[in-house]
mmCIF file of C-alpha atoms and ligand atoms in Angstrom:
data_model
loop_
_atom_site.group_PDB
_atom_site.id
_atom_site.type_symbol
_atom_site.label_atom_id
_atom_site.label_comp_id
_atom_site.label_asym_id
_atom_site.label_seq_id
_atom_site.Cartn_x
_atom_site.Cartn_y
_atom_site.Cartn_z
ATOM 1 C CA MET A 147 1.965 136.937 14.024
ATOM 2 C CA ASP A 148 4.455 136.732 11.282
ATOM 3 C CA GLU A 149 5.004 133.185 10.194
ATOM 4 C CA PHE A 150 8.933 133.847 9.634
ATOM 5 C CA MET A 151 9.591 135.547 12.874
ATOM 6 C CA PRO A 152 12.308 134.744 14.271
ATOM 7 C CA ARG A 153 11.407 131.300 17.326
ATOM 8 C CA GLY A 154 12.139 133.007 21.243
ATOM 9 C CA ALA A 155 11.353 137.208 18.928
ATOM 10 C CA ILE A 156 10.271 139.622 21.822
ATOM 11 C CA MET A 157 6.507 140.507 20.604
ATOM 12 C CA VAL A 158 6.529 143.642 21.909
ATOM 13 C CA GLU A 159 2.654 144.832 22.049
ATOM 14 C CA LYS A 160 0.563 147.877 21.981
ATOM 15 C CA THR A 161 -2.511 147.866 24.309
ATOM 16 C CA LEU A 162 -5.217 150.246 25.054
ATOM 17 C CA ALA A 163 -5.653 151.569 29.138
ATOM 18 C CA ILE A 164 -8.298 153.545 30.832
ATOM 19 C CA ILE A 165 -8.149 155.215 34.592
ATOM 20 C CA LYS A 166 -11.980 154.354 34.652
ATOM 21 C CA PRO A 167 -14.399 157.491 35.757
ATOM 22 C CA ASP A 168 -14.590 155.545 39.902
ATOM 23 C CA ALA A 169 -10.620 155.686 40.562
ATOM 24 C CA VAL A 170 -10.135 158.688 38.913
ATOM 25 C CA LYS A 171 -12.810 160.871 41.363
ATOM 26 C CA LYS A 172 -11.063 158.750 44.130
ATOM 27 C CA LYS A 173 -7.914 160.364 43.007
ATOM 28 C CA LEU A 174 -5.803 156.999 42.231
ATOM 29 C CA ALA A 175 -4.690 157.727 38.738
ATOM 30 C CA GLY A 176 -1.696 158.705 39.854
ATOM 31 C CA LYS A 177 -1.161 155.494 41.536
ATOM 32 C CA ILE A 178 -1.938 153.777 38.779
ATOM 33 C CA ILE A 179 0.430 155.323 36.183
ATOM 34 C CA GLN A 180 3.385 154.288 38.526
ATOM 35 C CA ARG A 181 2.397 150.981 38.897
ATOM 36 C CA ILE A 182 2.014 150.553 34.782
ATOM 37 C CA GLU A 183 5.615 152.454 35.316
ATOM 38 C CA ASP A 184 6.705 150.095 37.709
ATOM 39 C CA GLU A 185 5.598 146.996 35.806
ATOM 40 C CA ASP A 186 7.817 148.545 32.679
ATOM 41 C CA PHE A 187 5.573 149.246 30.224
ATOM 42 C CA LYS A 188 5.914 152.152 27.816
ATOM 43 C CA ILE A 189 3.443 154.529 28.144
ATOM 44 C CA SER A 190 3.606 155.848 24.289
ATOM 45 C CA GLY A 191 -0.044 158.202 24.379
ATOM 46 C CA LEU A 192 -1.593 159.752 27.369
ATOM 47 C CA LYS A 193 -4.879 162.488 27.377
ATOM 48 C CA MET A 194 -7.664 162.796 30.235
ATOM 49 C CA LEU A 195 -11.032 163.084 28.577
ATOM 50 C CA HIS A 196 -14.751 163.629 29.720
ATOM 51 C CA LEU A 197 -16.482 161.135 27.281
ATOM 52 C CA THR A 198 -20.095 161.948 26.104
ATOM 53 C CA ARG A 199 -22.981 158.902 26.562
ATOM 54 C CA GLU A 200 -23.074 158.788 22.511
ATOM 55 C CA GLU A 201 -18.668 158.436 22.560
ATOM 56 C CA ALA A 202 -18.898 155.467 25.680
ATOM 57 C CA GLU A 203 -21.171 153.842 23.512
ATOM 58 C CA GLY A 204 -19.030 153.617 20.651
ATOM 59 C CA PHE A 205 -16.144 152.377 22.726
ATOM 60 C CA TYR A 206 -18.603 149.390 24.065
ATOM 61 C CA ILE A 207 -20.893 148.687 21.114
ATOM 62 C CA ILE A 208 -19.377 145.400 21.787
ATOM 63 C CA HIS A 209 -21.792 145.603 24.566
ATOM 64 C CA LYS A 210 -24.998 146.651 23.153
ATOM 65 C CA ASP A 211 -26.858 143.402 23.712
ATOM 66 C CA LYS A 212 -26.044 143.537 27.569
ATOM 67 C CA HIS A 213 -28.309 143.793 30.368
ATOM 68 C CA PHE A 214 -25.115 145.629 31.976
ATOM 69 C CA TYR A 215 -24.434 148.250 28.526
ATOM 70 C CA ASN A 216 -26.925 151.427 29.847
ATOM 71 C CA SER A 217 -25.305 151.423 33.469
ATOM 72 C CA LEU A 218 -21.637 151.623 31.433
ATOM 73 C CA THR A 219 -22.056 153.778 29.550
ATOM 74 C CA ASP A 220 -23.758 156.039 31.878
ATOM 75 C CA PHE A 221 -21.087 155.423 34.766
ATOM 76 C CA MET A 222 -17.857 155.402 31.785
ATOM 77 C CA SER A 223 -19.173 159.281 30.554
ATOM 78 C CA SER A 224 -20.049 160.460 34.030
ATOM 79 C CA GLY A 225 -16.917 161.851 34.455
ATOM 80 C CA GLU A 226 -12.905 162.063 33.387
ATOM 81 C CA ILE A 227 -11.285 159.242 32.545
ATOM 82 C CA VAL A 228 -7.261 158.533 31.608
ATOM 83 C CA ILE A 229 -6.692 156.838 28.726
ATOM 84 C CA MET A 230 -3.152 155.705 27.293
ATOM 85 C CA VAL A 231 -1.904 153.499 24.887
ATOM 86 C CA LEU A 232 1.009 150.974 26.844
ATOM 87 C CA GLU A 233 4.179 149.004 24.771
ATOM 88 C CA GLY A 234 5.793 146.387 26.044
ATOM 89 C CA GLU A 235 6.272 143.007 25.717
ATOM 90 C CA ASN A 236 3.194 140.892 25.963
ATOM 91 C CA ALA A 237 1.958 144.478 26.773
ATOM 92 C CA ILE A 238 -2.374 142.922 26.456
ATOM 93 C CA SER A 239 -2.265 139.725 28.356
ATOM 94 C CA HIS A 240 0.763 141.570 31.116
ATOM 95 C CA TRP A 241 -1.933 144.460 31.545
ATOM 96 C CA ARG A 242 -4.743 142.221 31.868
ATOM 97 C CA LYS A 243 -2.935 140.315 34.556
ATOM 98 C CA VAL A 244 -1.855 143.747 36.719
ATOM 99 C CA MET A 245 -6.076 144.683 36.301
ATOM 100 C CA GLY A 246 -6.587 141.481 37.397
ATOM 101 C CA ALA A 247 -10.442 139.668 36.947
ATOM 102 C CA THR A 248 -12.879 141.764 35.813
ATOM 103 C CA ASP A 249 -15.446 141.659 39.245
ATOM 104 C CA PRO A 250 -12.946 142.929 41.858
ATOM 105 C CA ALA A 251 -14.547 140.795 44.072
ATOM 106 C CA LEU A 252 -12.758 138.024 42.793
ATOM 107 C CA ALA A 253 -9.377 139.417 41.536
ATOM 108 C CA GLU A 254 -6.231 138.484 43.306
ATOM 109 C CA PRO A 255 -4.272 140.427 46.257
ATOM 110 C CA GLY A 256 -1.807 142.636 44.389
ATOM 111 C CA THR A 257 -4.252 143.396 41.102
ATOM 112 C CA LEU A 258 -5.576 146.769 40.323
ATOM 113 C CA ARG A 259 -8.966 145.957 40.957
ATOM 114 C CA HIS A 260 -8.286 144.231 44.124
ATOM 115 C CA ALA A 261 -7.067 147.290 45.608
ATOM 116 C CA PHE A 262 -9.206 149.917 43.670
ATOM 117 C CA GLY A 263 -12.454 148.411 42.241
ATOM 118 C CA SER A 264 -15.813 148.610 44.413
ATOM 119 C CA SER A 265 -17.857 146.207 42.176
ATOM 120 C CA ILE A 266 -18.350 144.541 38.536
ATOM 121 C CA GLU A 267 -19.087 147.617 36.678
ATOM 122 C CA GLN A 268 -17.106 150.443 39.212
ATOM 123 C CA ASN A 269 -13.946 148.248 38.759
ATOM 124 C CA SER A 270 -10.940 151.005 38.198
ATOM 125 C CA THR A 271 -9.174 149.711 35.000
ATOM 126 C CA HIS A 272 -9.780 148.728 31.391
ATOM 127 C CA GLY A 273 -7.581 146.847 29.264
ATOM 128 C CA SER A 274 -7.805 145.221 25.637
ATOM 129 C CA ASP A 275 -8.868 141.959 25.220
ATOM 130 C CA SER A 276 -6.902 140.950 21.783
ATOM 131 C CA PRO A 277 -4.360 142.177 19.643
ATOM 132 C CA SER A 278 -7.538 143.161 17.132
ATOM 133 C CA THR A 279 -9.173 144.360 19.967
ATOM 134 C CA ALA A 280 -6.600 146.548 21.084
ATOM 135 C CA GLU A 281 -6.000 147.178 17.731
ATOM 136 C CA TRP A 282 -9.107 148.944 17.463
ATOM 137 C CA GLU A 283 -9.696 150.073 21.006
ATOM 138 C CA ILE A 284 -6.426 152.462 20.368
ATOM 139 C CA ASP A 285 -7.555 153.570 16.842
ATOM 140 C CA TYR A 286 -11.196 155.246 18.622
ATOM 141 C CA PHE A 287 -9.291 157.023 20.418
ATOM 142 C CA TYR A 288 -6.331 157.992 18.252
ATOM 143 C CA LYS A 289 -6.892 158.163 14.753
HETATM 144 P P1 LIG B 279 -14.183 146.826 31.194
HETATM 145 O O1 LIG B 279 -12.677 145.798 30.799
HETATM 146 O O2 LIG B 279 -14.343 148.330 30.792
HETATM 147 O O3 LIG B 279 -14.841 145.841 29.805
HETATM 148 C C1 LIG B 279 -16.226 145.716 29.858
HETATM 149 C C2 LIG B 279 -17.118 145.900 31.085
HETATM 150 O O4 LIG B 279 -18.449 146.181 31.485
HETATM 151 C C3 LIG B 279 -16.397 145.535 32.265
HETATM 152 O O5 LIG B 279 -14.760 146.083 32.499
HETATM 153 C C4 LIG B 279 -16.838 146.430 33.483
HETATM 154 O O6 LIG B 279 -16.832 147.842 34.296
HETATM 155 C C5 LIG B 279 -18.180 145.742 33.049
HETATM 156 N N1 LIG B 279 -19.132 144.716 33.578
HETATM 157 C C6 LIG B 279 -18.681 143.506 33.041
HETATM 158 N N2 LIG B 279 -19.376 142.651 32.609
HETATM 159 C C7 LIG B 279 -20.557 143.069 33.933
HETATM 160 C C8 LIG B 279 -21.574 142.753 34.546
HETATM 161 N N3 LIG B 279 -21.772 141.461 34.963
HETATM 162 N N4 LIG B 279 -22.273 143.930 35.228
HETATM 163 C C9 LIG B 279 -22.197 145.357 35.373
HETATM 164 N N5 LIG B 279 -21.555 145.763 34.566
HETATM 165 C C10 LIG B 279 -20.402 144.372 34.040
#
């Protein structure tokens, strides 16, 4: 953050949001986008893609040593996804709050993952977890 930013200044951030293949297949993309607009995010980028296995592996490279990496990248390349850039005040933490916990079984009522996720992997949505990750993830899809 700029150290000369005035106290109380609004932190407008960008974050990368993905509607995952499980949610697109269940025809939930419209409901999720409506929720994004109801939460007052500005959608400044939006596209539908079907990732190759290699593109999914590249996107989740940070998890390459995790036991779920193969299954996750298989799933993320199994169907169409909707990729969005969301803008707003504290957009990164705001979007993570709207999604809820990674595991839908632990997500609070009212969150997207509680409503639409079916497993820790097929959890309907993705969001960046920090400003540096957001920058890297946005760049990955919007070079
Ligand atoms: P996402 O927010 O896209 O970030 C990494 C993804 O890995 C996560 O959501 C889940 O879909 C998946 N994931 C995280 N933990 C596990 C796990 N223990 N088993 C399977 N998939 C996981």
